[in-house]
Short mmCIF file of C-alpha atoms in Angstrom, two decimals:
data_model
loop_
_atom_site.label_atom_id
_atom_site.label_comp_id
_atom_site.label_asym_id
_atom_site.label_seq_id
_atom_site.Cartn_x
_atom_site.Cartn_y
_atom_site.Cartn_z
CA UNK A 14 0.00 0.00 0.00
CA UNK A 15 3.02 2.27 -0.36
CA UNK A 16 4.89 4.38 -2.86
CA UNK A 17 7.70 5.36 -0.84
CA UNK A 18 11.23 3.60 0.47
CA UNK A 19 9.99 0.93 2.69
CA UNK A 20 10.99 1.17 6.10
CA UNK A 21 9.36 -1.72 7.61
CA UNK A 22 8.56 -4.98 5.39
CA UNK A 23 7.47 -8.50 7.23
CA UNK A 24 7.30 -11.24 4.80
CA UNK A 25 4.45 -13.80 5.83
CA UNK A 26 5.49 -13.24 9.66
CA UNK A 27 4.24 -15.78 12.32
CA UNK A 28 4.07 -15.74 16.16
CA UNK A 29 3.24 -18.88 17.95
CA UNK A 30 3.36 -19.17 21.64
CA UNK A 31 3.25 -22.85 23.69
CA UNK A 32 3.56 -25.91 22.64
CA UNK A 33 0.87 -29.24 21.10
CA UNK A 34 -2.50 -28.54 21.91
CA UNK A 35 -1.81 -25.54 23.64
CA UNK A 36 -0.34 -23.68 20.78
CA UNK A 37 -1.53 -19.85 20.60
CA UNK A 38 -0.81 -18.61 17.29
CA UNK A 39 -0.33 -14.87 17.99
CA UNK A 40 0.29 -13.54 14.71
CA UNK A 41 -0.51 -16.08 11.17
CA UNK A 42 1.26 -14.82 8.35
CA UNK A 43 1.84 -11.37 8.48
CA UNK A 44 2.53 -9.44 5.30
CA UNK A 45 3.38 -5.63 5.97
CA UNK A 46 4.66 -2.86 4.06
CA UNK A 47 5.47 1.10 6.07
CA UNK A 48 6.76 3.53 3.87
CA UNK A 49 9.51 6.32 4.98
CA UNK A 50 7.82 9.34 6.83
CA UNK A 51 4.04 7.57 7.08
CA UNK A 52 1.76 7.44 10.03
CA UNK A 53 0.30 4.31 10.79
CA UNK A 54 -2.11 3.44 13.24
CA UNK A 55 -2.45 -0.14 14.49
CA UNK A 56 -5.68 -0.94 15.99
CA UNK A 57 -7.79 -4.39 17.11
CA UNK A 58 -9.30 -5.97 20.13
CA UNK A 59 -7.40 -7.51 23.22
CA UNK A 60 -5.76 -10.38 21.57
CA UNK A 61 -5.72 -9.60 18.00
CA UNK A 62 -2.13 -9.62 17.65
CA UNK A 63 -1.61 -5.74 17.36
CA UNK A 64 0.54 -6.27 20.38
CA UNK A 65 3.07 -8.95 19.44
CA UNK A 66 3.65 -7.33 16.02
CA UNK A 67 4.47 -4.16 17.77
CA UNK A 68 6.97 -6.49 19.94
CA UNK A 69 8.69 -8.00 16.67
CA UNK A 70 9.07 -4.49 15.27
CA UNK A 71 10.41 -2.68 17.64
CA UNK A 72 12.87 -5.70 18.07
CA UNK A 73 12.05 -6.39 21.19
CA UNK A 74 11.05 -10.12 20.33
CA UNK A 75 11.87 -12.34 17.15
CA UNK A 76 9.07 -14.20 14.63
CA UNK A 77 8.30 -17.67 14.52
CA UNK A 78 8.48 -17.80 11.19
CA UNK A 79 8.98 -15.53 8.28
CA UNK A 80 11.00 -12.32 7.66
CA UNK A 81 11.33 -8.96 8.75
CA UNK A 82 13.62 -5.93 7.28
CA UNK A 83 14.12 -2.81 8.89
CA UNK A 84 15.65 -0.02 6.73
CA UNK A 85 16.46 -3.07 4.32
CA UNK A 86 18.30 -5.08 6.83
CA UNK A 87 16.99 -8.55 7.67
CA UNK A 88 16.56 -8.60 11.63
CA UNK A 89 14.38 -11.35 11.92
CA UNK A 90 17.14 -13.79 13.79
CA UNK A 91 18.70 -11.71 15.21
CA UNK A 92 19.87 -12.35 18.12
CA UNK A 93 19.55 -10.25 21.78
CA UNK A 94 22.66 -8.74 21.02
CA UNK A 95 21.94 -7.41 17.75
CA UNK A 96 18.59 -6.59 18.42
CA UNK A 97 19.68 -4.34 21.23
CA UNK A 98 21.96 -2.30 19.20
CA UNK A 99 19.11 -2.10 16.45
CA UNK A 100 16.73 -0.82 19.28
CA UNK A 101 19.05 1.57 20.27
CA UNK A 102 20.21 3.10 16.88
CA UNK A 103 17.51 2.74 14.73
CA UNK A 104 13.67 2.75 16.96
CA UNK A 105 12.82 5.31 19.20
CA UNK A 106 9.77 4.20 21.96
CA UNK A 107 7.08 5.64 23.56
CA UNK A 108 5.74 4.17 26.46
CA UNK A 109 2.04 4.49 27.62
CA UNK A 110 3.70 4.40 30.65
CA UNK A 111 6.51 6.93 30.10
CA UNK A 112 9.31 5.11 31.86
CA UNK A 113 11.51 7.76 32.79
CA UNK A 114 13.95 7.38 35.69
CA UNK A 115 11.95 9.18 38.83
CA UNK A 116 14.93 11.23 40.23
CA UNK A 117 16.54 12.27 37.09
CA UNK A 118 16.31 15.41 35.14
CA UNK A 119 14.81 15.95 32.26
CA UNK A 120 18.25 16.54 30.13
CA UNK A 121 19.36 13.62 32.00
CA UNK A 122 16.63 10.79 30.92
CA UNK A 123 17.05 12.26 27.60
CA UNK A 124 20.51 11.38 27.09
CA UNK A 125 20.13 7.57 28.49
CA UNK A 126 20.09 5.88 25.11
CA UNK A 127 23.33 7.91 24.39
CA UNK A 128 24.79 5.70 27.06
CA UNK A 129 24.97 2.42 25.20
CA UNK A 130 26.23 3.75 21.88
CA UNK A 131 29.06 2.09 20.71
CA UNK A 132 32.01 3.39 18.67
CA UNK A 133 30.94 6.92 18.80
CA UNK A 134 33.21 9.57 19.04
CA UNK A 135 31.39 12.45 19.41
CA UNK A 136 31.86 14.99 23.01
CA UNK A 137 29.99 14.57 25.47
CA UNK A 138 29.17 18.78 24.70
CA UNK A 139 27.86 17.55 21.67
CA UNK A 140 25.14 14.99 23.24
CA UNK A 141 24.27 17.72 25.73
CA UNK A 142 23.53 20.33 23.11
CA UNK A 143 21.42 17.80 21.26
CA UNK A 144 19.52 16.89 23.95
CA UNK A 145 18.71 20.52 24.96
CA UNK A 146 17.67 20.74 21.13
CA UNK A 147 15.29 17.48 21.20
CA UNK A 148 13.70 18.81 24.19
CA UNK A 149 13.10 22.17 22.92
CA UNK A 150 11.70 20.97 20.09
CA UNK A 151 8.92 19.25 21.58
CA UNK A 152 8.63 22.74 23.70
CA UNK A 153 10.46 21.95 26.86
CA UNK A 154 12.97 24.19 26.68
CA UNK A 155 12.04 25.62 30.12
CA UNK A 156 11.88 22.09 31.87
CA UNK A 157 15.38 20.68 31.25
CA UNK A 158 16.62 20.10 34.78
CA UNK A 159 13.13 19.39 36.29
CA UNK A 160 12.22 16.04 37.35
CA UNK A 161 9.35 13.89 36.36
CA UNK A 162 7.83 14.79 39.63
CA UNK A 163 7.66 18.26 39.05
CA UNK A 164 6.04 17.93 35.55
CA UNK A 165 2.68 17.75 33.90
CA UNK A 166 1.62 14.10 32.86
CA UNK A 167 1.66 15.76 28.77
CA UNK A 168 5.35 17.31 29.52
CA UNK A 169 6.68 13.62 31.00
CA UNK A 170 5.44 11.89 27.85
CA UNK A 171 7.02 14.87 26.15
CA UNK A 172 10.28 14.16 27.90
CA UNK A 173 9.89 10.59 26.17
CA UNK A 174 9.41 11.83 22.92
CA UNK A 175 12.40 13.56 23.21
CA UNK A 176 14.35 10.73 24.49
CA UNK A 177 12.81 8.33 21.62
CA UNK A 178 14.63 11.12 19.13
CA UNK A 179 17.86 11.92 20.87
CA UNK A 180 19.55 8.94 18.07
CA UNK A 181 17.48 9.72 15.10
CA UNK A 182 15.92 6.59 15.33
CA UNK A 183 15.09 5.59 11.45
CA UNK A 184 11.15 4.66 13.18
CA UNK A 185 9.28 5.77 16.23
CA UNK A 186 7.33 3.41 18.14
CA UNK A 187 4.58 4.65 20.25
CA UNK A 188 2.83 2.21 22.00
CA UNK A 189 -0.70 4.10 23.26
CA UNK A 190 1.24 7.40 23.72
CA UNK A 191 -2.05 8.74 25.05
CA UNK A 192 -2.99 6.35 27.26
CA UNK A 193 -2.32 7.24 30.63
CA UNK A 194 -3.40 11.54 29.73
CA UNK A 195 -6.29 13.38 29.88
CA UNK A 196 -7.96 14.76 26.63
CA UNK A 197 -6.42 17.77 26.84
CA UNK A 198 -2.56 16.14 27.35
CA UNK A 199 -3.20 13.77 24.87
CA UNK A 200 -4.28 16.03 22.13
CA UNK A 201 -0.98 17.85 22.54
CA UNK A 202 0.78 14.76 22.58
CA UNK A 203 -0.63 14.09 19.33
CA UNK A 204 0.13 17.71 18.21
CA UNK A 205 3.86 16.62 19.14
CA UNK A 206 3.97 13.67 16.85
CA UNK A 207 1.97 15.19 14.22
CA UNK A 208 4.79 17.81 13.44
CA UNK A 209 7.74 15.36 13.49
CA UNK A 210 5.59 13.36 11.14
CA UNK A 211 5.44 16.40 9.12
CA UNK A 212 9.50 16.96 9.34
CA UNK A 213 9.92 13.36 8.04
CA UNK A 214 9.57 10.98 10.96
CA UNK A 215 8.43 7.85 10.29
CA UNK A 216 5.74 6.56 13.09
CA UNK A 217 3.71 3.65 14.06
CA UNK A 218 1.66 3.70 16.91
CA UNK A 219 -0.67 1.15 18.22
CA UNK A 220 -3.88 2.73 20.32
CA UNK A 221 -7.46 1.79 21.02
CA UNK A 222 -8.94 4.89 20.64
CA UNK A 223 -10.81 6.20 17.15
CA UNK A 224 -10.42 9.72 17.64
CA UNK A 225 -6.50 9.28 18.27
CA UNK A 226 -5.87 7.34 15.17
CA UNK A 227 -7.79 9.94 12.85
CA UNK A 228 -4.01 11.57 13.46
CA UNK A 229 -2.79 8.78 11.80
CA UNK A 230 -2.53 8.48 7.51
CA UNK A 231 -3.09 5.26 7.57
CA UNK A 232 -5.02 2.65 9.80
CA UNK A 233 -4.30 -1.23 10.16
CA UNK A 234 -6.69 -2.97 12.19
CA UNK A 235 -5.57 -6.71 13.06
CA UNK A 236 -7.84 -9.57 14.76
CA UNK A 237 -7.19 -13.13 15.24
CA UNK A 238 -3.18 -12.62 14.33
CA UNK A 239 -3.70 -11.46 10.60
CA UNK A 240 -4.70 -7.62 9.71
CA UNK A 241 -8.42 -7.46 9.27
CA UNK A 242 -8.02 -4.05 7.05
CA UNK A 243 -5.41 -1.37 6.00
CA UNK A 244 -7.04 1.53 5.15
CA UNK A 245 -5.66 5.01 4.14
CA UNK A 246 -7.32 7.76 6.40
CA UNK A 247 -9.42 10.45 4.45
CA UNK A 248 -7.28 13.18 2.88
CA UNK A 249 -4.34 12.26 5.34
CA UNK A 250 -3.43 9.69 2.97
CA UNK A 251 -2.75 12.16 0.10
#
């Protein structure tokens, strides 16, 4: 369903969980195609699978079966090293739940990924100034030494934007971003991720809500482990 430079393409992608008769397959052959700088929405019931294919693209677990490529590279078996270092440089997540460290700054839980990257030579000036640039660009400028304690529920999940960007991930990952907000935080939440979409980020988010995913260009909706329909979304699509 895309034009553009895939960046996410599963090849007939299964997920099976347990063993003989108690076999739960999760996901049932899987075909998926994201194009560079979309918006996809992936929506379905409790146990439809939306879930576990969120899991095997962000690369936080591997497919039964079949392939997946990720900015062209075949990560499907992988293994936990590998899939680490792809989570770190190449997906950036966002947590319904936020998961920021509770007594760390701002600034600070920003530059965590920067930790783990390997064979990187930049200052650590540099990573400083581009975390103060990450977080101003989601409009915390005026928060970067406060602590998640001392924020707004919308400015903490703005913190974890921020953080998702900080290694210009090639995909962001937002796993019901608005879950845990009121209306109000969650609409600029979506705000948020509507402009990097429109500076080129490529998103997928999963979410169970309607009016959230009219943000989206396009909507999958899975059940029973296979998508259901994969729909472009009005005039977004264009």
């Amino acid at each position: 369903m895309t034009s553009s430079q895939p960046i996410i393409q599963t090849t007939n992608i299964t997920k099976v969980y347990g063993m003989g008769d108690a076999q739960v397959r999760a996901l049932d052959g899987v075909d998926l195609e994201i194009g560079e700088n979309e918006f996809v929405a992936i929506m379905g019931p409790s146990g439809s699978g939306k879930s576990t294919v969120m899991n095997i693209l962000g690369c936080l677990d591997r497919p039964t079966s079949g392939q997946y490529f990720l900015a062209g590279e075949d990560v499907s078996q992988f293994d936990k090293t590998q899939l680490a270092i792809i989570r770190n440089e190449r997906i950036g997540f966002v947590f319904q739940s936020f998961n920021l460290l509770a007594r760390t700054t701002a600034l600070e839980n920003v530059l965590l990924p920067t930790l783990y990257n390997r064979g990187e030579e930049k200052e650590e000036s540099e990573y400083q100034q581009k975390g103060i640039a990450v977080l101003e660009s989601v409009g915390l400028g005026d928060r970067l030494h406060h602590q998640p304690h001392e924020m707004s529920g919308g400015q903490i999940q703005r913190v974890a934007i921020a953080r998702a960007l900080i290694n210009d991930p090639v995909i962001i990952l937002a796993d019901e971003p608005t879950g845990n907000l009121d209306s109000k935080s969650g609409a600029e939440i979506m705000d948020v991720l509507t402009a990097l979409h429109a500076q080129g980020s490529t998103i997928v988010m999963v979410t169970h809500e309607d009016e959230i995913a009219e943000y989206a260009q396009r909507v999958i909706r899975f059940r029973d482990g296979v998508i259901e329909t994969d729909k472009m979304n009005g005039n977004k699509g264009n």
